Short mmCIF file of C-alpha atoms in Angstrom, two decimals:
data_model
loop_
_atom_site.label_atom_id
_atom_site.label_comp_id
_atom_site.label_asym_id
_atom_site.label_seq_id
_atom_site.Cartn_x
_atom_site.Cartn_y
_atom_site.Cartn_z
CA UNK A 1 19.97 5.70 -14.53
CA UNK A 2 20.53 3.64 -11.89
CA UNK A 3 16.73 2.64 -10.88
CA UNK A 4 16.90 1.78 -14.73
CA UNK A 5 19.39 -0.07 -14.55
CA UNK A 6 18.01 -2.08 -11.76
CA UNK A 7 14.27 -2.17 -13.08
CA UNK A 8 15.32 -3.74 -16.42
CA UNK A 9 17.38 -6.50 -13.73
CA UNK A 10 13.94 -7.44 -12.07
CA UNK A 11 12.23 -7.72 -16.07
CA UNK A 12 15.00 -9.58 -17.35
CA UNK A 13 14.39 -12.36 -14.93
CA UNK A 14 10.73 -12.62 -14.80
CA UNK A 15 10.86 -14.76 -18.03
CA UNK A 16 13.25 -17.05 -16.49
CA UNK A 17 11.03 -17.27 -13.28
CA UNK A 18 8.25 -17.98 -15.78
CA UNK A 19 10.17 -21.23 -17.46
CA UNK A 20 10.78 -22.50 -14.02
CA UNK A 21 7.25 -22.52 -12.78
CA UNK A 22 6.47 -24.41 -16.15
CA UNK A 23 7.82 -27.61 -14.46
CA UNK A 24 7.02 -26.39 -10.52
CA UNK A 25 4.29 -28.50 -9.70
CA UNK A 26 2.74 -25.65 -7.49
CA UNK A 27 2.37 -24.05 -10.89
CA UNK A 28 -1.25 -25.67 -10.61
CA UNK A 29 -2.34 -22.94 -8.15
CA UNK A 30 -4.23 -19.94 -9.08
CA UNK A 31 -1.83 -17.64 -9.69
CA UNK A 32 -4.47 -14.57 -9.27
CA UNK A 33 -5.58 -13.34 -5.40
CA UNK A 34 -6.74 -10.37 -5.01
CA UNK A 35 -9.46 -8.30 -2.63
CA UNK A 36 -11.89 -5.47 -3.08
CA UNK A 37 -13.71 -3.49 -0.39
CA UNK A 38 -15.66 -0.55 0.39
CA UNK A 39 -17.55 1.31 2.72
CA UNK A 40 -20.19 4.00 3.37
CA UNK A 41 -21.39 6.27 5.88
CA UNK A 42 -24.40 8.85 5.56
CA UNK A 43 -26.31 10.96 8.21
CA UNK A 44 -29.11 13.60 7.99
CA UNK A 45 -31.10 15.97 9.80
CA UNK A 46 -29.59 19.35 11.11
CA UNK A 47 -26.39 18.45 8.80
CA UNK A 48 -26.31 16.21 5.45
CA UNK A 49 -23.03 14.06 5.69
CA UNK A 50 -22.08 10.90 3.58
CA UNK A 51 -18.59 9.45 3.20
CA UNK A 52 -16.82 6.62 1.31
CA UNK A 53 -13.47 4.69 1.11
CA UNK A 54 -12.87 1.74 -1.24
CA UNK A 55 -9.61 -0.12 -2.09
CA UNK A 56 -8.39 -2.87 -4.27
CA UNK A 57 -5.23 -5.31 -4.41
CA UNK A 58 -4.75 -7.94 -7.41
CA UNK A 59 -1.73 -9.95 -7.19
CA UNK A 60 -0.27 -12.31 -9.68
CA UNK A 61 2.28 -14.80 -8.45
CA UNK A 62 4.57 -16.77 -11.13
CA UNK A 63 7.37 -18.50 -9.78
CA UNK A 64 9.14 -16.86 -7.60
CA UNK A 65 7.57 -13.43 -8.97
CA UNK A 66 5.06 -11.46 -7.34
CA UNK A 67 3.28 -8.93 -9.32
CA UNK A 68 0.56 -6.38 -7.33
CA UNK A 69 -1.23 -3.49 -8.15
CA UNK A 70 -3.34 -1.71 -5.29
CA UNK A 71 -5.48 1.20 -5.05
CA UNK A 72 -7.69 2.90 -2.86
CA UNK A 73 -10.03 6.02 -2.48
CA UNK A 74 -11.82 8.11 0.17
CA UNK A 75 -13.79 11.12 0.23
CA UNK A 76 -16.21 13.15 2.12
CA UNK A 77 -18.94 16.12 1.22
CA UNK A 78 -21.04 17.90 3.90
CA UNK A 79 -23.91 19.70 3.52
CA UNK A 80 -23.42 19.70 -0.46
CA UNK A 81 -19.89 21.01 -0.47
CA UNK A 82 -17.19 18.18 -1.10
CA UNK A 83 -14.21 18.26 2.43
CA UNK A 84 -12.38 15.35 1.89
CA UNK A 85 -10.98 13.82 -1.51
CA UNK A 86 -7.85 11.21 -2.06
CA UNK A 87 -6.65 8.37 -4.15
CA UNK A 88 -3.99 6.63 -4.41
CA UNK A 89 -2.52 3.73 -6.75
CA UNK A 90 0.44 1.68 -6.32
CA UNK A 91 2.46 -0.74 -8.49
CA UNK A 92 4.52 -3.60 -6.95
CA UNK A 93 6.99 -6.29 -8.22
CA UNK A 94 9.05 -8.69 -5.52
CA UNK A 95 11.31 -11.69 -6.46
CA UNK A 96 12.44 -14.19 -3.92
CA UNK A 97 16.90 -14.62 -4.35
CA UNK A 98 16.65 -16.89 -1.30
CA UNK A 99 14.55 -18.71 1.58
CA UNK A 100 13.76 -15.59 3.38
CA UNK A 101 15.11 -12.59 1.07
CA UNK A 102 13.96 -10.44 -1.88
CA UNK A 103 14.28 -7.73 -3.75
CA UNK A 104 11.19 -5.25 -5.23
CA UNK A 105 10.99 -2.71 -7.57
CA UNK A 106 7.24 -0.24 -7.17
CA UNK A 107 6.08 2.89 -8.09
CA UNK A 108 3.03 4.48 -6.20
CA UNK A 109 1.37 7.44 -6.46
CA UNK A 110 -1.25 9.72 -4.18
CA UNK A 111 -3.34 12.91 -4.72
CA UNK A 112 -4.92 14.29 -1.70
CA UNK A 113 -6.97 17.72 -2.64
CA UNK A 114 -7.01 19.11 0.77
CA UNK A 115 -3.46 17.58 2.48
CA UNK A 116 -0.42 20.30 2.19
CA UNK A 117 0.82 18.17 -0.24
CA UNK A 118 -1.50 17.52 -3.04
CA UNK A 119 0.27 15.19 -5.53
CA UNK A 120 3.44 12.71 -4.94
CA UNK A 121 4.92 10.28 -7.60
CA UNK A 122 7.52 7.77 -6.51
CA UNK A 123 9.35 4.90 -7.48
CA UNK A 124 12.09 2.71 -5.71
CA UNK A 125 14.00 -0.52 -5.53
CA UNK A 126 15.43 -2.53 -2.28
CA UNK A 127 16.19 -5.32 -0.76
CA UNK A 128 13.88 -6.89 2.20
CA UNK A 129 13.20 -10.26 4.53
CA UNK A 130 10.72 -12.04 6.27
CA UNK A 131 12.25 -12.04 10.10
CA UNK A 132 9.48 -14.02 11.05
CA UNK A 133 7.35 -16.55 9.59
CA UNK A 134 5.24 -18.64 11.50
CA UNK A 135 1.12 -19.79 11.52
CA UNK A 136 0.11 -17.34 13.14
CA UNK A 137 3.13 -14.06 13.03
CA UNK A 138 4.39 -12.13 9.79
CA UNK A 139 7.38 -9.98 10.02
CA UNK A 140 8.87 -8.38 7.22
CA UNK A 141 11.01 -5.87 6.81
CA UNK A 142 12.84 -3.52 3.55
CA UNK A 143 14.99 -0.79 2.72
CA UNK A 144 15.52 0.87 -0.75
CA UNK A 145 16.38 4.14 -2.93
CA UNK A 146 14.18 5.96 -5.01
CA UNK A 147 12.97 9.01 -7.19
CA UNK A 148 10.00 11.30 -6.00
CA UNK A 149 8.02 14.47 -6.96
CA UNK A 150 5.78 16.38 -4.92
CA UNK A 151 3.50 18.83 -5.54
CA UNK A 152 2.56 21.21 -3.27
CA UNK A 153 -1.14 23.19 -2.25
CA UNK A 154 1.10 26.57 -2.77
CA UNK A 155 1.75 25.32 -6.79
CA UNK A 156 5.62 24.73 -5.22
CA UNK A 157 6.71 21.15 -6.39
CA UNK A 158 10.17 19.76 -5.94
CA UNK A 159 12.17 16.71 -6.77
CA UNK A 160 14.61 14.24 -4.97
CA UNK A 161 16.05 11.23 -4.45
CA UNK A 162 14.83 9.20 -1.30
CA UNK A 163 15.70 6.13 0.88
CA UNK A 164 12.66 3.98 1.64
CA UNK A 165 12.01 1.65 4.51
CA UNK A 166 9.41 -0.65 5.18
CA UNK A 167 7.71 -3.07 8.03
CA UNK A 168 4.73 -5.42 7.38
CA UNK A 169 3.29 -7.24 10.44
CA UNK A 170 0.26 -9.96 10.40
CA UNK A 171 -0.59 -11.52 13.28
CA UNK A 172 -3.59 -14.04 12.90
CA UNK A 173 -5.79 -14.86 15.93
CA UNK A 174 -7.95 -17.34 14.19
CA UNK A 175 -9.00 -19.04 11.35
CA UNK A 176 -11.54 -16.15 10.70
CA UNK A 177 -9.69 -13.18 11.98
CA UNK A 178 -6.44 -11.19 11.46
CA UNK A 179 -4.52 -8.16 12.63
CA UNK A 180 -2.64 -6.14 10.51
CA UNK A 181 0.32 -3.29 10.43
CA UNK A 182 1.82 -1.63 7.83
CA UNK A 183 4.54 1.43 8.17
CA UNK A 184 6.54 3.05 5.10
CA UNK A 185 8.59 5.42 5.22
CA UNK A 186 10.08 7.55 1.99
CA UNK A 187 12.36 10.15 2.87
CA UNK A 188 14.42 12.68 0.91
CA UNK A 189 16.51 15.68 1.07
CA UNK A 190 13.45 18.09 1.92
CA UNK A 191 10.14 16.08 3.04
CA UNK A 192 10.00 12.59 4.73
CA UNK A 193 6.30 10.89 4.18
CA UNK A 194 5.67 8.31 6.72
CA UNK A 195 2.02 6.49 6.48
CA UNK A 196 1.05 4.39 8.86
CA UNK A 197 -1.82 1.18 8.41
CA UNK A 198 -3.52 -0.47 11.31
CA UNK A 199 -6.70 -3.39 10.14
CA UNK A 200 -8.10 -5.65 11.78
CA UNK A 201 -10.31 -8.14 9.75
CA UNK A 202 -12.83 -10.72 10.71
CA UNK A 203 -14.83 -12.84 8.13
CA UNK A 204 -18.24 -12.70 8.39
CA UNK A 205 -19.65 -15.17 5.66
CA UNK A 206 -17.89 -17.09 2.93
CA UNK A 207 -15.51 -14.71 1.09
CA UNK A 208 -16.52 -11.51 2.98
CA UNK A 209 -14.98 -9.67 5.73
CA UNK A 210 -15.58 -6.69 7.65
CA UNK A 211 -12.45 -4.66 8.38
CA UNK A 212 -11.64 -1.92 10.85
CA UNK A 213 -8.49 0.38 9.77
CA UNK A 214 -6.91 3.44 11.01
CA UNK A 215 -4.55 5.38 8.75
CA UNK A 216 -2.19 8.18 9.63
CA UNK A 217 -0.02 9.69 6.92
CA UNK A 218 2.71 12.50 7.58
CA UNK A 219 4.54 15.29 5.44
CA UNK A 220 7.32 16.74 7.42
CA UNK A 221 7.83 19.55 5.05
CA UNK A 222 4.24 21.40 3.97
CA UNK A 223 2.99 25.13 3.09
CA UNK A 224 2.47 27.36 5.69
CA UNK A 225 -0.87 26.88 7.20
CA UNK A 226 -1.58 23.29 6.33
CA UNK A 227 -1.77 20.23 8.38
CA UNK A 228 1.67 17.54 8.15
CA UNK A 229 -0.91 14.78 9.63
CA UNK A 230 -3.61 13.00 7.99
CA UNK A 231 -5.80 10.22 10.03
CA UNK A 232 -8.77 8.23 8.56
CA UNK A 233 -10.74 5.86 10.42
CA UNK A 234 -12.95 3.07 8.15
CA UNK A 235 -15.07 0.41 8.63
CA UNK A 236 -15.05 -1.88 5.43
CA UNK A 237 -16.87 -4.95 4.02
CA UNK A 238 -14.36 -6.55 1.95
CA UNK A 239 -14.24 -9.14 -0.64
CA UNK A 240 -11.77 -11.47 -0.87
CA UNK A 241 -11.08 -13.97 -4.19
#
């Protein structure tokens, strides 16, 4: 009741945000960014190997709303039979109460085939601020409380609440180039998932970049037998608009 509570808060002010841009000057600006990338990898010979990750992030910006939705998939077969498989989707509104505050509401949600936990559905609100915001350095950080569900490879599932916690980091080198870390953290009563984001992009011509990212994600609490850490190198062209 209480995410309720505080998710029909955020949607009852998004029209007023929406009146104010009306005579914001900046309104002018192209509310929609967004970027799209993907990349490919496939050998043969004595083994047959091919591999893939893509991703997407659309954000709409209206006052002093931010509105995002992200996704992103990987997989890998060899030799015919399919040994990697993930997606994940994620749904993101922030609103900015002061200079360097705001508050978010999201809901995201993964499915990993071959991870200990197959399936996990969250959503959460929180409060977070930019400690540092400069040309070239980024800093943000967030807490929260939530709702999640996991599903487990054993057909187990459970259900709890969580606290949430959150660090962005951009550090831009040049005009062209950019380094990137991302850490969130949702933890509850019986698993804490951390994932983990390192990128660093450099544009190559135009709107196009080629990015290099390294992704570890962690279950504390999975079946007997499975692994609690996931890692993923890619190497991405991305396009940017």
């Amino acid at each position: 009741m209480l995410l309720r509570g505080l998710w029909a808060i955020l949607v009852c002010l998004s029209p007023c945000a929406a009146i104010a841009q009306a005579s914001d000057p900046a309104a002018d600006k192209d509310p929609w960014t967004g970027t799209a990338s993907l990349g490919f990898l496939s050998t043969s010979g004595n083994t047959d190997t091919t591999s893939y990750n893509s991703a997407f992030k659309v954000s709409y910006t209206t006052g002093k709303w931010v509105h995002t939705l992200d996704g992103a998939a990987n997989g890998a077969e060899e030799s015919g039979m399919t040994t990697a498989e993930a997606y994940q989707a994620g749904w993101r509104s922030t609103y900015d109460v002061g200079v360097h505050s705001f508050v978010f509401g999201e809901a995201n949600y993964r499915k990993d085939r071959f991870a200990g936990v197959e399936q996990q559905l969250s959503q959460s609100i929180g409060y977070g601020r930019r400690l540092i915001e400069t040309e070239k350095h980024l800093l943000s950080a967030e807490i929260g409380v939530g709702y999640a569900k996991l599903d487990f490879a054993d057909d187990t599932s459970e259900s709890s609440a969580i606290a949430t916690a959150g660090l962005d980091y951009k550090w831009t080198f040049t005009e062209t180039s950019n380094f990137e870390q991302n850490i969130d953290v949702e933890s509850g009563s019986e698993n804490t998932y951390i994932e983990s984001v390192s990128a660093v992009r450099a544009r190559l011509l135009g709107d196009f970049a080629l990015v290099l990212s390294y992704t570890i994600k962690h279950n504390t609490d999975v079946p007997l037998g499975s692994e609690k850490t996931d890692r993923l190198t890619a190497v991405s062209l991305e396009y940017a608009f």
